Amino acid sequence: MGLSCLAEGADQIFAAETIAAGGELRAVLPARRYRDSLPAAARRTYDLLLGKASQVVLLPFDEAGVPAYLAAAKAMLEAADELVAVWDGGPPAGPGGTADVVAMARRAGKPVRVIWPPGSMRA
């Protein structure tokens, strides 16, 4: 089973590939109005993936923001056997970002697999 918040970018790609490979998807939604926080271009894919999720976990926040994102990361790490992170190894861009999640997983003793193909660059 793959776990994802269905955020724009790598989260949505991971979720789509999990489903395409025949796996189950658990969507962990940080807040009731999380969809509204996504860029408009990512909402259609979010809706499609959410409709294909075998499980949906909605955290008790109304608005998306740092507390909700940190709670979602913790909820996913608690349920995960391993973290697969698309990460350039850089410092945190803000609380709850990839660097923080990788650090939380490592502190919890979870296996962490970092994917950052050679030649990749941030957009």
PDB file of N, CA and C in Angstrom, residues 48-113:
ATOM      1  N   LEU A  48      -8.968  12.936  -9.215  1.00  0.00           N
ATOM      2  CA  LEU A  48      -8.928  11.597  -9.822  1.00  0.00           C
ATOM      3  C   LEU A  48      -8.284  10.590  -8.883  1.00  0.00           C
ATOM      4  N   LEU A  49      -7.160  10.966  -8.297  1.00  0.00           N
ATOM      5  CA  LEU A  49      -6.455  10.053  -7.389  1.00  0.00           C
ATOM      6  C   LEU A  49      -7.255   9.801  -6.120  1.00  0.00           C
ATOM      7  N   LEU A  50      -7.864  10.838  -5.595  1.00  0.00           N
ATOM      8  CA  LEU A  50      -8.676  10.677  -4.392  1.00  0.00           C
ATOM      9  C   LEU A  50      -9.824   9.692  -4.650  1.00  0.00           C
ATOM     10  N   GLY A  51     -10.403   9.761  -5.835  1.00  0.00           N
ATOM     11  CA  GLY A  51     -11.479   8.851  -6.200  1.00  0.00           C
ATOM     12  C   GLY A  51     -11.021   7.406  -6.335  1.00  0.00           C
ATOM     13  N   LYS A  52      -9.733   7.186  -6.541  1.00  0.00           N
ATOM     14  CA  LYS A  52      -9.188   5.832  -6.687  1.00  0.00           C
ATOM     15  C   LYS A  52      -8.573   5.296  -5.400  1.00  0.00           C
ATOM     16  N   ALA A  53      -8.502   6.127  -4.371  1.00  0.00           N
ATOM     17  CA  ALA A  53      -7.908   5.695  -3.107  1.00  0.00           C
ATOM     18  C   ALA A  53      -8.784   4.631  -2.453  1.00  0.00           C
ATOM     19  N   SER A  54      -8.134   3.597  -1.931  1.00  0.00           N
ATOM     20  CA  SER A  54      -8.886   2.553  -1.235  1.00  0.00           C
ATOM     21  C   SER A  54      -9.214   2.979   0.193  1.00  0.00           C
ATOM     22  N   GLN A  55      -8.433   3.915   0.721  1.00  0.00           N
ATOM     23  CA  GLN A  55      -8.669   4.461   2.059  1.00  0.00           C
ATOM     24  C   GLN A  55      -8.370   5.952   2.037  1.00  0.00           C
ATOM     25  N   VAL A  56      -9.158   6.699   2.795  1.00  0.00           N
ATOM     26  CA  VAL A  56      -8.915   8.139   2.935  1.00  0.00           C
ATOM     27  C   VAL A  56      -8.887   8.457   4.424  1.00  0.00           C
ATOM     28  N   VAL A  57      -7.804   9.085   4.854  1.00  0.00           N
ATOM     29  CA  VAL A  57      -7.656   9.531   6.239  1.00  0.00           C
ATOM     30  C   VAL A  57      -7.717  11.052   6.224  1.00  0.00           C
ATOM     31  N   LEU A  58      -8.699  11.620   6.887  1.00  0.00           N
ATOM     32  CA  LEU A  58      -8.850  13.076   6.965  1.00  0.00           C
ATOM     33  C   LEU A  58      -8.457  13.521   8.364  1.00  0.00           C
ATOM     34  N   LEU A  59      -7.423  14.328   8.449  1.00  0.00           N
ATOM     35  CA  LEU A  59      -6.962  14.822   9.750  1.00  0.00           C
ATOM     36  C   LEU A  59      -7.869  15.958  10.231  1.00  0.00           C
ATOM     37  N   PRO A  60      -7.900  16.209  11.536  1.00  0.00           N
ATOM     38  CA  PRO A  60      -8.876  17.142  12.118  1.00  0.00           C
ATOM     39  C   PRO A  60      -8.469  18.616  12.051  1.00  0.00           C
ATOM     40  N   PHE A  61      -8.058  19.058  10.896  1.00  0.00           N
ATOM     41  CA  PHE A  61      -7.724  20.466  10.697  1.00  0.00           C
ATOM     42  C   PHE A  61      -8.680  21.028   9.653  1.00  0.00           C
ATOM     43  N   ASP A  62      -9.071  22.280   9.808  1.00  0.00           N
ATOM     44  CA  ASP A  62      -9.912  22.914   8.787  1.00  0.00           C
ATOM     45  C   ASP A  62      -9.074  23.420   7.628  1.00  0.00           C
ATOM     46  N   GLU A  63      -7.974  24.080   7.956  1.00  0.00           N
ATOM     47  CA  GLU A  63      -7.133  24.709   6.936  1.00  0.00           C
ATOM     48  C   GLU A  63      -5.794  23.991   6.803  1.00  0.00           C
ATOM     49  N   ALA A  64      -5.275  23.957   5.590  1.00  0.00           N
ATOM     50  CA  ALA A  64      -3.938  23.430   5.357  1.00  0.00           C
ATOM     51  C   ALA A  64      -2.923  24.457   5.868  1.00  0.00           C
ATOM     52  N   GLY A  65      -1.831  23.969   6.392  1.00  0.00           N
ATOM     53  CA  GLY A  65      -0.772  24.825   6.912  1.00  0.00           C
ATOM     54  C   GLY A  65       0.225  23.958   7.646  1.00  0.00           C
ATOM     55  N   VAL A  66       1.228  24.568   8.204  1.00  0.00           N
ATOM     56  CA  VAL A  66       2.322  23.834   8.841  1.00  0.00           C
ATOM     57  C   VAL A  66       1.835  22.792   9.852  1.00  0.00           C
ATOM     58  N   PRO A  67       0.950  23.134  10.803  1.00  0.00           N
ATOM     59  CA  PRO A  67       0.525  22.097  11.753  1.00  0.00           C
ATOM     60  C   PRO A  67      -0.139  20.900  11.071  1.00  0.00           C
ATOM     61  N   ALA A  68      -0.966  21.168  10.068  1.00  0.00           N
ATOM     62  CA  ALA A  68      -1.647  20.085   9.351  1.00  0.00           C
ATOM     63  C   ALA A  68      -0.657  19.251   8.553  1.00  0.00           C
ATOM     64  N   TYR A  69       0.304  19.899   7.903  1.00  0.00           N
ATOM     65  CA  TYR A  69       1.298  19.165   7.106  1.00  0.00           C
ATOM     66  C   TYR A  69       2.177  18.292   8.004  1.00  0.00           C
ATOM     67  N   LEU A  70       2.591  18.817   9.144  1.00  0.00           N
ATOM     68  CA  LEU A  70       3.402  18.019  10.072  1.00  0.00           C
ATOM     69  C   LEU A  70       2.610  16.828  10.610  1.00  0.00           C
ATOM     70  N   ALA A  71       1.337  17.044  10.924  1.00  0.00           N
ATOM     71  CA  ALA A  71       0.499  15.948  11.412  1.00  0.00           C
ATOM     72  C   ALA A  71       0.312  14.887  10.334  1.00  0.00           C
ATOM     73  N   ALA A  72       0.164  15.308   9.089  1.00  0.00           N
ATOM     74  CA  ALA A  72       0.012  14.354   7.986  1.00  0.00           C
ATOM     75  C   ALA A  72       1.290  13.546   7.797  1.00  0.00           C
ATOM     76  N   ALA A  73       2.431  14.211   7.876  1.00  0.00           N
ATOM     77  CA  ALA A  73       3.708  13.502   7.741  1.00  0.00           C
ATOM     78  C   ALA A  73       3.854  12.470   8.853  1.00  0.00           C
ATOM     79  N   LYS A  74       3.519  12.848  10.062  1.00  0.00           N
ATOM     80  CA  LYS A  74       3.604  11.914  11.196  1.00  0.00           C
ATOM     81  C   LYS A  74       2.655  10.742  11.011  1.00  0.00           C
ATOM     82  N   ALA A  75       1.433  11.015  10.555  1.00  0.00           N
ATOM     83  CA  ALA A  75       0.450   9.940  10.347  1.00  0.00           C
ATOM     84  C   ALA A  75       0.931   8.961   9.277  1.00  0.00           C
ATOM     85  N   MET A  76       1.508   9.489   8.213  1.00  0.00           N
ATOM     86  CA  MET A  76       2.007   8.606   7.157  1.00  0.00           C
ATOM     87  C   MET A  76       3.192   7.785   7.650  1.00  0.00           C
ATOM     88  N   LEU A  77       4.103   8.421   8.377  1.00  0.00           N
ATOM     89  CA  LEU A  77       5.277   7.689   8.870  1.00  0.00           C
ATOM     90  C   LEU A  77       4.890   6.600   9.863  1.00  0.00           C
ATOM     91  N   GLU A  78       3.894   6.866  10.686  1.00  0.00           N
ATOM     92  CA  GLU A  78       3.446   5.851  11.643  1.00  0.00           C
ATOM     93  C   GLU A  78       2.894   4.622  10.933  1.00  0.00           C
ATOM     94  N   ALA A  79       2.252   4.829   9.785  1.00  0.00           N
ATOM     95  CA  ALA A  79       1.627   3.724   9.054  1.00  0.00           C
ATOM     96  C   ALA A  79       2.573   3.063   8.049  1.00  0.00           C
ATOM     97  N   ALA A  80       3.674   3.713   7.733  1.00  0.00           N
ATOM     98  CA  ALA A  80       4.560   3.236   6.667  1.00  0.00           C
ATOM     99  C   ALA A  80       5.611   2.254   7.183  1.00  0.00           C
ATOM    100  N   ASP A  81       5.992   1.345   6.305  1.00  0.00           N
ATOM    101  CA  ASP A  81       7.110   0.448   6.579  1.00  0.00           C
ATOM    102  C   ASP A  81       8.423   1.071   6.118  1.00  0.00           C
ATOM    103  N   GLU A  82       8.329   1.950   5.122  1.00  0.00           N
ATOM    104  CA  GLU A  82       9.508   2.565   4.510  1.00  0.00           C
ATOM    105  C   GLU A  82       9.097   3.906   3.923  1.00  0.00           C
ATOM    106  N   LEU A  83      10.019   4.860   3.909  1.00  0.00           N
ATOM    107  CA  LEU A  83       9.789   6.151   3.269  1.00  0.00           C
ATOM    108  C   LEU A  83      10.552   6.181   1.959  1.00  0.00           C
ATOM    109  N   VAL A  84       9.847   6.485   0.896  1.00  0.00           N
ATOM    110  CA  VAL A  84      10.472   6.740  -0.401  1.00  0.00           C
ATOM    111  C   VAL A  84      10.341   8.237  -0.626  1.00  0.00           C
ATOM    112  N   ALA A  85      11.474   8.927  -0.702  1.00  0.00           N
ATOM    113  CA  ALA A  85      11.461  10.389  -0.799  1.00  0.00           C
ATOM    114  C   ALA A  85      12.149  10.849  -2.066  1.00  0.00           C
ATOM    115  N   VAL A  86      11.477  11.690  -2.827  1.00  0.00           N
ATOM    116  CA  VAL A  86      12.112  12.373  -3.953  1.00  0.00           C
ATOM    117  C   VAL A  86      12.677  13.651  -3.357  1.00  0.00           C
ATOM    118  N   TRP A  87      14.005  13.665  -3.212  1.00  0.00           N
ATOM    119  CA  TRP A  87      14.644  14.741  -2.440  1.00  0.00           C
ATOM    120  C   TRP A  87      16.056  14.970  -2.938  1.00  0.00           C
ATOM    121  N   ASP A  88      16.404  16.219  -3.043  1.00  0.00           N
ATOM    122  CA  ASP A  88      17.735  16.587  -3.518  1.00  0.00           C
ATOM    123  C   ASP A  88      18.771  16.633  -2.403  1.00  0.00           C
ATOM    124  N   GLY A  89      18.376  16.328  -1.189  1.00  0.00           N
ATOM    125  CA  GLY A  89      19.305  16.340  -0.062  1.00  0.00           C
ATOM    126  C   GLY A  89      19.508  17.708   0.543  1.00  0.00           C
ATOM    127  N   GLY A  90      18.791  18.694   0.029  1.00  0.00           N
ATOM    128  CA  GLY A  90      18.952  20.061   0.521  1.00  0.00           C
ATOM    129  C   GLY A  90      18.298  20.294   1.870  1.00  0.00           C
ATOM    130  N   PRO A  91      18.584  21.447   2.466  1.00  0.00           N
ATOM    131  CA  PRO A  91      18.018  21.782   3.781  1.00  0.00           C
ATOM    132  C   PRO A  91      16.515  22.025   3.671  1.00  0.00           C
ATOM    133  N   PRO A  92      15.847  22.036   4.798  1.00  0.00           N
ATOM    134  CA  PRO A  92      14.393  22.264   4.789  1.00  0.00           C
ATOM    135  C   PRO A  92      14.041  23.609   4.162  1.00  0.00           C
ATOM    136  N   ALA A  93      13.003  23.587   3.339  1.00  0.00           N
ATOM    137  CA  ALA A  93      12.484  24.824   2.766  1.00  0.00           C
ATOM    138  C   ALA A  93      11.476  25.445   3.722  1.00  0.00           C
ATOM    139  N   GLY A  94      11.032  24.665   4.678  1.00  0.00           N
ATOM    140  CA  GLY A  94      10.062  25.105   5.666  1.00  0.00           C
ATOM    141  C   GLY A  94       9.608  23.901   6.455  1.00  0.00           C
ATOM    142  N   PRO A  95       8.958  24.117   7.574  1.00  0.00           N
ATOM    143  CA  PRO A  95       8.511  22.993   8.398  1.00  0.00           C
ATOM    144  C   PRO A  95       7.577  22.062   7.621  1.00  0.00           C
ATOM    145  N   GLY A  96       7.788  20.776   7.770  1.00  0.00           N
ATOM    146  CA  GLY A  96       6.928  19.788   7.130  1.00  0.00           C
ATOM    147  C   GLY A  96       7.333  19.420   5.726  1.00  0.00           C
ATOM    148  N   GLY A  97       8.420  19.989   5.232  1.00  0.00           N
ATOM    149  CA  GLY A  97       8.895  19.667   3.892  1.00  0.00           C
ATOM    150  C   GLY A  97       9.631  18.343   3.861  1.00  0.00           C
ATOM    151  N   THR A  98      10.132  18.004   2.698  1.00  0.00           N
ATOM    152  CA  THR A  98      10.784  16.706   2.504  1.00  0.00           C
ATOM    153  C   THR A  98      11.949  16.493   3.461  1.00  0.00           C
ATOM    154  N   ALA A  99      12.777  17.494   3.662  1.00  0.00           N
ATOM    155  CA  ALA A  99      13.924  17.335   4.563  1.00  0.00           C
ATOM    156  C   ALA A  99      13.461  16.993   5.981  1.00  0.00           C
ATOM    157  N   ASP A 100      12.407  17.646   6.439  1.00  0.00           N
ATOM    158  CA  ASP A 100      11.875  17.357   7.777  1.00  0.00           C
ATOM    159  C   ASP A 100      11.317  15.943   7.859  1.00  0.00           C
ATOM    160  N   VAL A 101      10.607  15.519   6.821  1.00  0.00           N
ATOM    161  CA  VAL A 101      10.000  14.189   6.825  1.00  0.00           C
ATOM    162  C   VAL A 101      11.082  13.110   6.805  1.00  0.00           C
ATOM    163  N   VAL A 102      12.121  13.310   6.004  1.00  0.00           N
ATOM    164  CA  VAL A 102      13.235  12.352   5.972  1.00  0.00           C
ATOM    165  C   VAL A 102      13.885  12.280   7.354  1.00  0.00           C
ATOM    166  N   ALA A 103      14.105  13.414   7.978  1.00  0.00           N
ATOM    167  CA  ALA A 103      14.719  13.431   9.311  1.00  0.00           C
ATOM    168  C   ALA A 103      13.823  12.732  10.334  1.00  0.00           C
ATOM    169  N   MET A 104      12.521  12.971  10.278  1.00  0.00           N
ATOM    170  CA  MET A 104      11.592  12.306  11.205  1.00  0.00           C
ATOM    171  C   MET A 104      11.629  10.792  11.009  1.00  0.00           C
ATOM    172  N   ALA A 105      11.651  10.352   9.761  1.00  0.00           N
ATOM    173  CA  ALA A 105      11.687   8.912   9.478  1.00  0.00           C
ATOM    174  C   ALA A 105      12.968   8.286  10.007  1.00  0.00           C
ATOM    175  N   ARG A 106      14.070   8.958   9.795  1.00  0.00           N
ATOM    176  CA  ARG A 106      15.348   8.419  10.267  1.00  0.00           C
ATOM    177  C   ARG A 106      15.392   8.355  11.788  1.00  0.00           C
ATOM    178  N   ARG A 107      14.880   9.395  12.447  1.00  0.00           N
ATOM    179  CA  ARG A 107      14.832   9.377  13.920  1.00  0.00           C
ATOM    180  C   ARG A 107      13.952   8.244  14.438  1.00  0.00           C
ATOM    181  N   ALA A 108      12.907   7.909  13.686  1.00  0.00           N
ATOM    182  CA  ALA A 108      11.986   6.835  14.084  1.00  0.00           C
ATOM    183  C   ALA A 108      12.518   5.453  13.708  1.00  0.00           C
ATOM    184  N   GLY A 109      13.674   5.412  13.038  1.00  0.00           N
ATOM    185  CA  GLY A 109      14.256   4.131  12.645  1.00  0.00           C
ATOM    186  C   GLY A 109      13.604   3.504  11.425  1.00  0.00           C
ATOM    187  N   LYS A 110      12.861   4.300  10.652  1.00  0.00           N
ATOM    188  CA  LYS A 110      12.232   3.792   9.424  1.00  0.00           C
ATOM    189  C   LYS A 110      13.264   3.750   8.314  1.00  0.00           C
ATOM    190  N   PRO A 111      13.227   2.713   7.485  1.00  0.00           N
ATOM    191  CA  PRO A 111      14.092   2.718   6.306  1.00  0.00           C
ATOM    192  C   PRO A 111      13.705   3.888   5.393  1.00  0.00           C
ATOM    193  N   VAL A 112      14.706   4.557   4.855  1.00  0.00           N
ATOM    194  CA  VAL A 112      14.484   5.695   3.972  1.00  0.00           C
ATOM    195  C   VAL A 112      15.209   5.439   2.656  1.00  0.00           C
ATOM    196  N   ARG A 113      14.447   5.526   1.568  1.00  0.00           N
ATOM    197  CA  ARG A 113      15.038   5.407   0.230  1.00  0.00           C
ATOM    198  C   ARG A 113      14.870   6.766  -0.442  1.00  0.00           C
TER     199      ARG A 113
END
